[in-house]
PDB file of C-alpha atoms and ligand atoms in Angstrom:
ATOM      1  CA  MET A  14      -2.288 -19.661 -22.010  1.00 97.00           C
ATOM      2  CA  LYS A  15      -0.643 -19.836 -18.730  1.00 98.00           C
ATOM      3  CA  ILE A  16      -0.461 -16.238 -17.559  1.00 98.00           C
ATOM      4  CA  GLY A  17       0.933 -15.141 -14.424  1.00 98.00           C
ATOM      5  CA  ILE A  18      -0.518 -11.934 -12.614  1.00 98.00           C
ATOM      6  CA  ILE A  19       2.556 -10.670 -10.242  1.00 98.00           C
ATOM      7  CA  VAL A  20       1.570  -7.930  -7.880  1.00 98.00           C
ATOM      8  CA  TYR A  21       2.931  -5.673  -5.192  1.00 98.00           C
ATOM      9  CA  SER A  22      -0.017  -4.682  -3.307  1.00 98.00           C
ATOM     10  CA  GLN A  23       0.559  -2.414   0.358  1.00 98.00           C
ATOM     11  CA  THR A  24      -2.943  -2.133   1.505  1.00 97.00           C
ATOM     12  CA  GLY A  25      -4.926  -4.406  -0.507  1.00 98.00           C
ATOM     13  CA  HIS A  26      -6.404  -2.577  -3.530  1.00 98.00           C
ATOM     14  CA  THR A  27      -4.096  -3.642  -6.371  1.00 98.00           C
ATOM     15  CA  LEU A  28      -4.684  -7.170  -4.842  1.00 98.00           C
ATOM     16  CA  SER A  29      -8.132  -7.105  -5.074  1.00 98.00           C
ATOM     17  CA  VAL A  30      -7.898  -5.904  -8.772  1.00 98.00           C
ATOM     18  CA  ALA A  31      -5.817  -8.735  -9.625  1.00 98.00           C
ATOM     19  CA  GLU A  32      -8.322 -11.216  -8.132  1.00 98.00           C
ATOM     20  CA  LYS A  33     -10.655 -10.085 -10.350  1.00 98.00           C
ATOM     21  CA  ILE A  34      -8.202 -10.490 -13.292  1.00 98.00           C
ATOM     22  CA  ARG A  35      -7.693 -14.091 -12.227  1.00 98.00           C
ATOM     23  CA  GLU A  36     -11.302 -14.818 -12.139  1.00 98.00           C
ATOM     24  CA  LYS A  37     -12.110 -13.353 -15.475  1.00 98.00           C
ATOM     25  CA  LEU A  38      -9.027 -14.919 -17.396  1.00 98.00           C
ATOM     26  CA  GLY A  39      -9.911 -18.387 -16.072  1.00 98.00           C
ATOM     27  CA  GLU A  40     -13.615 -17.694 -17.279  1.00 98.00           C
ATOM     28  CA  ALA A  41     -12.079 -17.223 -20.612  1.00 97.00           C
ATOM     29  CA  GLY A  42     -10.276 -20.158 -20.505  1.00 97.00           C
ATOM     30  CA  HIS A  43      -6.764 -19.521 -19.344  1.00 98.00           C
ATOM     31  CA  GLU A  44      -4.765 -21.116 -16.536  1.00 98.00           C
ATOM     32  CA  ALA A  45      -4.244 -17.984 -14.228  1.00 98.00           C
ATOM     33  CA  VAL A  46      -2.021 -17.925 -11.255  1.00 98.00           C
ATOM     34  CA  LEU A  47      -1.873 -14.853  -8.984  1.00 98.00           C
ATOM     35  CA  GLU A  48       1.340 -14.125  -7.304  1.00 98.00           C
ATOM     36  CA  GLN A  49       2.743 -11.461  -4.840  1.00 98.00           C
ATOM     37  CA  VAL A  50       6.082  -9.517  -4.683  1.00 98.00           C
ATOM     38  CA  THR A  51       6.872  -9.123  -0.778  1.00 98.00           C
ATOM     39  CA  ILE A  52       9.065  -7.183   1.315  1.00 98.00           C
ATOM     40  CA  THR A  53      10.904  -6.999   4.830  1.00 98.00           C
ATOM     41  CA  GLY A  54      11.604  -3.536   6.020  1.00 97.00           C
ATOM     42  CA  GLU A  55       9.489   0.055   4.958  1.00 95.00           C
ATOM     43  CA  PRO A  56       8.034   0.243   1.581  1.00 94.00           C
ATOM     44  CA  ALA A  57      10.228   3.475   0.934  1.00 90.00           C
ATOM     45  CA  GLU A  58      13.120   3.459  -1.368  1.00 88.00           C
ATOM     46  CA  GLY A  59      16.260   2.025  -0.014  1.00 89.00           C
ATOM     47  CA  LYS A  60      14.355   0.879   3.296  1.00 96.00           C
ATOM     48  CA  PHE A  61      13.475  -2.536   2.171  1.00 98.00           C
ATOM     49  CA  GLN A  62      14.857  -5.955   0.753  1.00 98.00           C
ATOM     50  CA  LEU A  63      12.596  -7.803  -1.441  1.00 98.00           C
ATOM     51  CA  ALA A  64      11.288 -11.087   0.423  1.00 98.00           C
ATOM     52  CA  ALA A  65       9.195 -13.344  -2.106  1.00 96.00           C
ATOM     53  CA  THR A  66      10.059 -12.717  -5.953  1.00 98.00           C
ATOM     54  CA  PRO A  67       7.851 -14.609  -8.203  1.00 98.00           C
ATOM     55  CA  THR A  68       9.626 -16.291 -10.898  1.00 98.00           C
ATOM     56  CA  VAL A  69       8.326 -15.880 -14.610  1.00 98.00           C
ATOM     57  CA  ASP A  70       9.718 -19.232 -15.845  1.00 95.00           C
ATOM     58  CA  GLY A  71       6.724 -21.265 -17.188  1.00 94.00           C
ATOM     59  CA  TYR A  72       4.636 -18.189 -17.967  1.00 98.00           C
ATOM     60  CA  GLU A  73       3.599 -17.595 -21.616  1.00 98.00           C
ATOM     61  CA  GLY A  74       1.682 -14.237 -20.550  1.00 98.00           C
ATOM     62  CA  LEU A  75       2.523 -12.053 -17.539  1.00 98.00           C
ATOM     63  CA  ILE A  76       0.395  -9.144 -16.353  1.00 98.00           C
ATOM     64  CA  PHE A  77       2.272  -6.835 -13.507  1.00 98.00           C
ATOM     65  CA  GLY A  78       0.505  -4.905 -10.757  1.00 98.00           C
ATOM     66  CA  SER A  79       1.332  -2.142  -8.881  1.00 98.00           C
ATOM     67  CA  PRO A  80       0.398   0.819  -6.369  1.00 98.00           C
ATOM     68  CA  VAL A  81       1.408   4.157  -7.356  1.00 97.00           C
ATOM     69  CA  GLN A  82       3.419   5.882  -4.746  1.00 97.00           C
ATOM     70  CA  GLY A  83       4.692   9.597  -4.790  1.00 96.00           C
ATOM     71  CA  PHE A  84       3.287   9.856  -8.424  1.00 96.00           C
ATOM     72  CA  SER A  85       5.677   7.371  -9.523  1.00 97.00           C
ATOM     73  CA  LEU A  86       5.867   3.595  -9.797  1.00 98.00           C
ATOM     74  CA  SER A  87       6.215   1.987  -6.331  1.00 98.00           C
ATOM     75  CA  ALA A  88       9.917   1.395  -5.757  1.00 97.00           C
ATOM     76  CA  VAL A  89       9.124  -2.228  -4.777  1.00 98.00           C
ATOM     77  CA  MET A  90       7.564  -3.083  -8.034  1.00 98.00           C
ATOM     78  CA  LYS A  91      10.410  -1.084  -9.887  1.00 98.00           C
ATOM     79  CA  THR A  92      13.049  -2.851  -8.098  1.00 97.00           C
ATOM     80  CA  TYR A  93      11.583  -6.182  -8.440  1.00 98.00           C
ATOM     81  CA  LEU A  94      10.650  -5.855 -12.405  1.00 98.00           C
ATOM     82  CA  GLU A  95      14.729  -4.941 -12.618  1.00 98.00           C
ATOM     83  CA  GLN A  96      15.712  -7.514 -11.265  1.00 98.00           C
ATOM     84  CA  LEU A  97      13.971  -9.977 -13.624  1.00 98.00           C
ATOM     85  CA  PRO A  98      15.725 -12.036 -16.227  1.00 98.00           C
ATOM     86  CA  SER A  99      14.940 -11.647 -20.130  1.00 98.00           C
ATOM     87  CA  LEU A 100      10.877 -11.812 -20.925  1.00 98.00           C
ATOM     88  CA  ALA A 101      11.685 -12.499 -24.189  1.00 97.00           C
ATOM     89  CA  GLY A 102       8.841 -14.576 -26.105  1.00 94.00           C
ATOM     90  CA  LYS A 103       6.365 -13.312 -23.325  1.00 98.00           C
ATOM     91  CA  LYS A 104       2.852 -11.345 -23.837  1.00 98.00           C
ATOM     92  CA  THR A 105       3.005  -8.926 -21.027  1.00 98.00           C
ATOM     93  CA  ALA A 106       0.528  -6.259 -19.810  1.00 98.00           C
ATOM     94  CA  VAL A 107       1.000  -3.729 -16.791  1.00 98.00           C
ATOM     95  CA  MET A 108      -1.779  -1.940 -14.452  1.00 98.00           C
ATOM     96  CA  VAL A 109      -1.713   0.330 -11.283  1.00 98.00           C
ATOM     97  CA  THR A 110      -3.786   1.344  -8.905  1.00 98.00           C
ATOM     98  CA  LYS A 111      -3.951   4.952  -7.568  1.00 98.00           C
ATOM     99  CA  GLN A 112      -6.070   7.135  -5.624  1.00 96.00           C
ATOM    100  CA  LEU A 113      -5.973  10.381  -7.119  1.00 91.00           C
ATOM    101  CA  PRO A 114      -8.711   9.950 -10.105  1.00 90.00           C
ATOM    102  CA  PHE A 115      -6.674  11.462 -13.059  1.00 86.00           C
ATOM    103  CA  ALA A 116      -4.278   9.262 -15.032  1.00 84.00           C
ATOM    104  CA  TRP A 117      -1.683  12.224 -14.785  1.00 87.00           C
ATOM    105  CA  THR A 118      -1.059  12.408 -11.272  1.00 91.00           C
ATOM    106  CA  GLY A 119       1.542   9.682 -11.189  1.00 95.00           C
ATOM    107  CA  GLY A 120      -0.464   6.677 -13.058  1.00 97.00           C
ATOM    108  CA  ASN A 121       0.885   7.528 -16.826  1.00 97.00           C
ATOM    109  CA  ARG A 122       4.533   7.686 -15.415  1.00 97.00           C
ATOM    110  CA  ALA A 123       4.160   4.500 -13.403  1.00 98.00           C
ATOM    111  CA  LEU A 124       2.986   2.521 -16.477  1.00 98.00           C
ATOM    112  CA  ASN A 125       5.629   4.126 -18.695  1.00 98.00           C
ATOM    113  CA  THR A 126       8.389   2.799 -16.388  1.00 98.00           C
ATOM    114  CA  MET A 127       6.467  -0.489 -16.346  1.00 98.00           C
ATOM    115  CA  LYS A 128       6.387  -0.488 -19.904  1.00 98.00           C
ATOM    116  CA  GLN A 129       9.972   0.427 -20.505  1.00 98.00           C
ATOM    117  CA  ILE A 130      11.297  -1.871 -18.219  1.00 98.00           C
ATOM    118  CA  CYS A 131       9.621  -4.644 -19.556  1.00 98.00           C
ATOM    119  CA  LYS A 132      10.556  -3.707 -23.161  1.00 98.00           C
ATOM    120  CA  ASP A 133      14.081  -3.586 -22.182  1.00 98.00           C
ATOM    121  CA  LYS A 134      13.911  -7.138 -21.172  1.00 98.00           C
ATOM    122  CA  ASN A 135      12.564  -7.717 -24.803  1.00 98.00           C
ATOM    123  CA  ALA A 136       8.688  -8.642 -23.618  1.00 98.00           C
ATOM    124  CA  GLN A 137       6.010  -7.937 -26.152  1.00 97.00           C
ATOM    125  CA  VAL A 138       3.856  -5.204 -24.144  1.00 98.00           C
ATOM    126  CA  ALA A 139       0.312  -5.823 -25.004  1.00 98.00           C
ATOM    127  CA  GLY A 140      -1.391  -3.458 -23.258  1.00 98.00           C
ATOM    128  CA  SER A 141      -1.919  -1.119 -19.997  1.00 98.00           C
ATOM    129  CA  ALA A 142      -4.473  -0.158 -17.435  1.00 97.00           C
ATOM    130  CA  VAL A 143      -4.972   2.331 -14.423  1.00 97.00           C
ATOM    131  CA  ALA A 144      -7.994   1.929 -11.584  1.00 97.00           C
ATOM    132  CA  PHE A 145      -8.764   4.590  -9.445  1.00 96.00           C
ATOM    133  CA  TRP A 146      -9.270   4.015  -5.865  1.00 96.00           C
ATOM    134  CA  ALA A 147     -11.496   7.548  -5.481  1.00 93.00           C
ATOM    135  CA  ALA A 148     -15.060   6.454  -4.584  1.00 88.00           C
ATOM    136  CA  SER A 149     -16.464   8.575  -7.838  1.00 90.00           C
ATOM    137  CA  LYS A 150     -14.405   6.536 -10.299  1.00 89.00           C
ATOM    138  CA  GLN A 151     -13.599   3.230  -8.516  1.00 94.00           C
ATOM    139  CA  GLU A 152     -16.471   0.757  -9.714  1.00 96.00           C
ATOM    140  CA  LYS A 153     -15.944   1.834 -13.171  1.00 96.00           C
ATOM    141  CA  SER A 154     -12.483   2.137 -13.634  1.00 96.00           C
ATOM    142  CA  VAL A 155     -11.687  -1.068 -11.676  1.00 97.00           C
ATOM    143  CA  ALA A 156     -14.099  -2.994 -13.988  1.00 98.00           C
ATOM    144  CA  ALA A 157     -12.402  -0.938 -17.315  1.00 98.00           C
ATOM    145  CA  CYS A 158      -9.065  -2.253 -15.843  1.00 98.00           C
ATOM    146  CA  VAL A 159     -10.127  -5.829 -15.480  1.00 98.00           C
ATOM    147  CA  ASP A 160     -11.288  -5.681 -19.082  1.00 98.00           C
ATOM    148  CA  SER A 161      -8.419  -4.280 -20.384  1.00 98.00           C
ATOM    149  CA  MET A 162      -6.244  -6.895 -18.697  1.00 98.00           C
ATOM    150  CA  VAL A 163      -8.353  -9.560 -20.199  1.00 98.00           C
ATOM    151  CA  ARG A 164      -8.602  -8.242 -23.556  1.00 98.00           C
ATOM    152  CA  CYS A 165      -4.699  -8.346 -23.922  1.00 98.00           C
ATOM    153  CA  PHE A 166      -4.851 -12.229 -23.869  1.00 97.00           C
TER     154      PHE A 166
HETATM  155  C1  FMN B  19       3.025   6.113   0.411  1.00 55.11           C
HETATM  156  C2  FMN B  19       2.372   6.617  -0.590  1.00 55.11           C
HETATM  157  C3  FMN B  19       2.071   7.197  -1.794  1.00 55.11           C
HETATM  158  C4  FMN B  19       1.061   7.196  -2.662  1.00 55.11           C
HETATM  159  N1  FMN B  19       1.020   8.299  -3.511  1.00 55.11           N
HETATM  160  C5  FMN B  19       0.131   8.358  -4.169  1.00 55.11           C
HETATM  161  C6  FMN B  19       0.254   8.990  -5.526  1.00 55.11           C
HETATM  162  O1  FMN B  19       1.214   9.806  -6.350  1.00 55.11           O
HETATM  163  N2  FMN B  19      -0.632   9.104  -6.448  1.00 55.11           N
HETATM  164  C7  FMN B  19      -1.844   8.365  -6.245  1.00 55.11           C
HETATM  165  O2  FMN B  19      -3.046   8.662  -7.178  1.00 55.11           O
HETATM  166  N3  FMN B  19      -1.975   7.914  -5.276  1.00 55.11           N
HETATM  167  C8  FMN B  19      -1.030   7.740  -4.426  1.00 55.11           C
HETATM  168  N4  FMN B  19      -1.505   6.751  -3.140  1.00 55.11           N
HETATM  169  C9  FMN B  19      -2.462   5.811  -2.953  1.00 55.11           C
HETATM  170  C10 FMN B  19      -2.219   4.627  -3.872  1.00 55.11           C
HETATM  171  O3  FMN B  19      -1.452   4.213  -5.219  1.00 55.11           O
HETATM  172  C11 FMN B  19      -3.546   3.869  -4.052  1.00 55.11           C
HETATM  173  O4  FMN B  19      -4.297   3.751  -2.512  1.00 55.11           O
HETATM  174  C12 FMN B  19      -3.427   2.299  -4.422  1.00 55.11           C
HETATM  175  O5  FMN B  19      -4.524   1.729  -4.862  1.00 55.11           O
HETATM  176  C13 FMN B  19      -2.903   1.541  -3.163  1.00 55.11           C
HETATM  177  O6  FMN B  19      -2.664   0.166  -3.803  1.00 55.11           O
HETATM  178  P1  FMN B  19      -2.488  -1.109  -2.497  1.00 55.11           P
HETATM  179  O7  FMN B  19      -3.835  -1.154  -1.838  1.00 55.11           O
HETATM  180  O8  FMN B  19      -2.154  -2.228  -3.765  1.00 55.11           O
HETATM  181  O9  FMN B  19      -0.878  -0.859  -1.723  1.00 55.11           O
HETATM  182  C14 FMN B  19       0.159   6.451  -2.149  1.00 55.11           C
HETATM  183  C15 FMN B  19      -0.377   5.719  -1.341  1.00 55.11           C
HETATM  184  C16 FMN B  19       0.875   5.384  -0.363  1.00 55.11           C
HETATM  185  C17 FMN B  19       0.897   4.473   0.417  1.00 55.11           C
END
């Protein structure tokens, strides 16, 4: 399957998880392409303009990735997702990275926002996962997040 992994990453964590997902999807026989959403300005709400807005055309599968910011989905990924066209017929999975090692400190909320926007655009949402950046959980949770995303396809 041709799968687009589309991420916003402010400090590189989400991008590094996305790179691992791309590698594993490739090993599983998929054609996986990693693309980044970029901005001009500051990443805070109302202070940026989207610069690179990867198109979803041509992908049968999609994985969206984002950091959690302020106990919510990053404003950049929310703005990017909201401007997308219909995702009808596209199998979609979502993932976030975050510092605090508990999903209830913004992770679940961010994932629910992503899932809702994708569902509103008629995507088939196949799964979601969180990777925690806290040292105590990082290695295991990144591996689990990568596995969970790959198993969706
Ligand atoms: C402005 C800002 C707000 C953040 N808010 C949260 C938060 O609410 N909960 C959390 O667990 N981590 C929070 N973090 C940490 C990031 O979510 C975490 O470091 C993430 O892995 C960064 O991903 P990135 O490197 O792809 O941008 C915040 C980071 C920044 C810069």
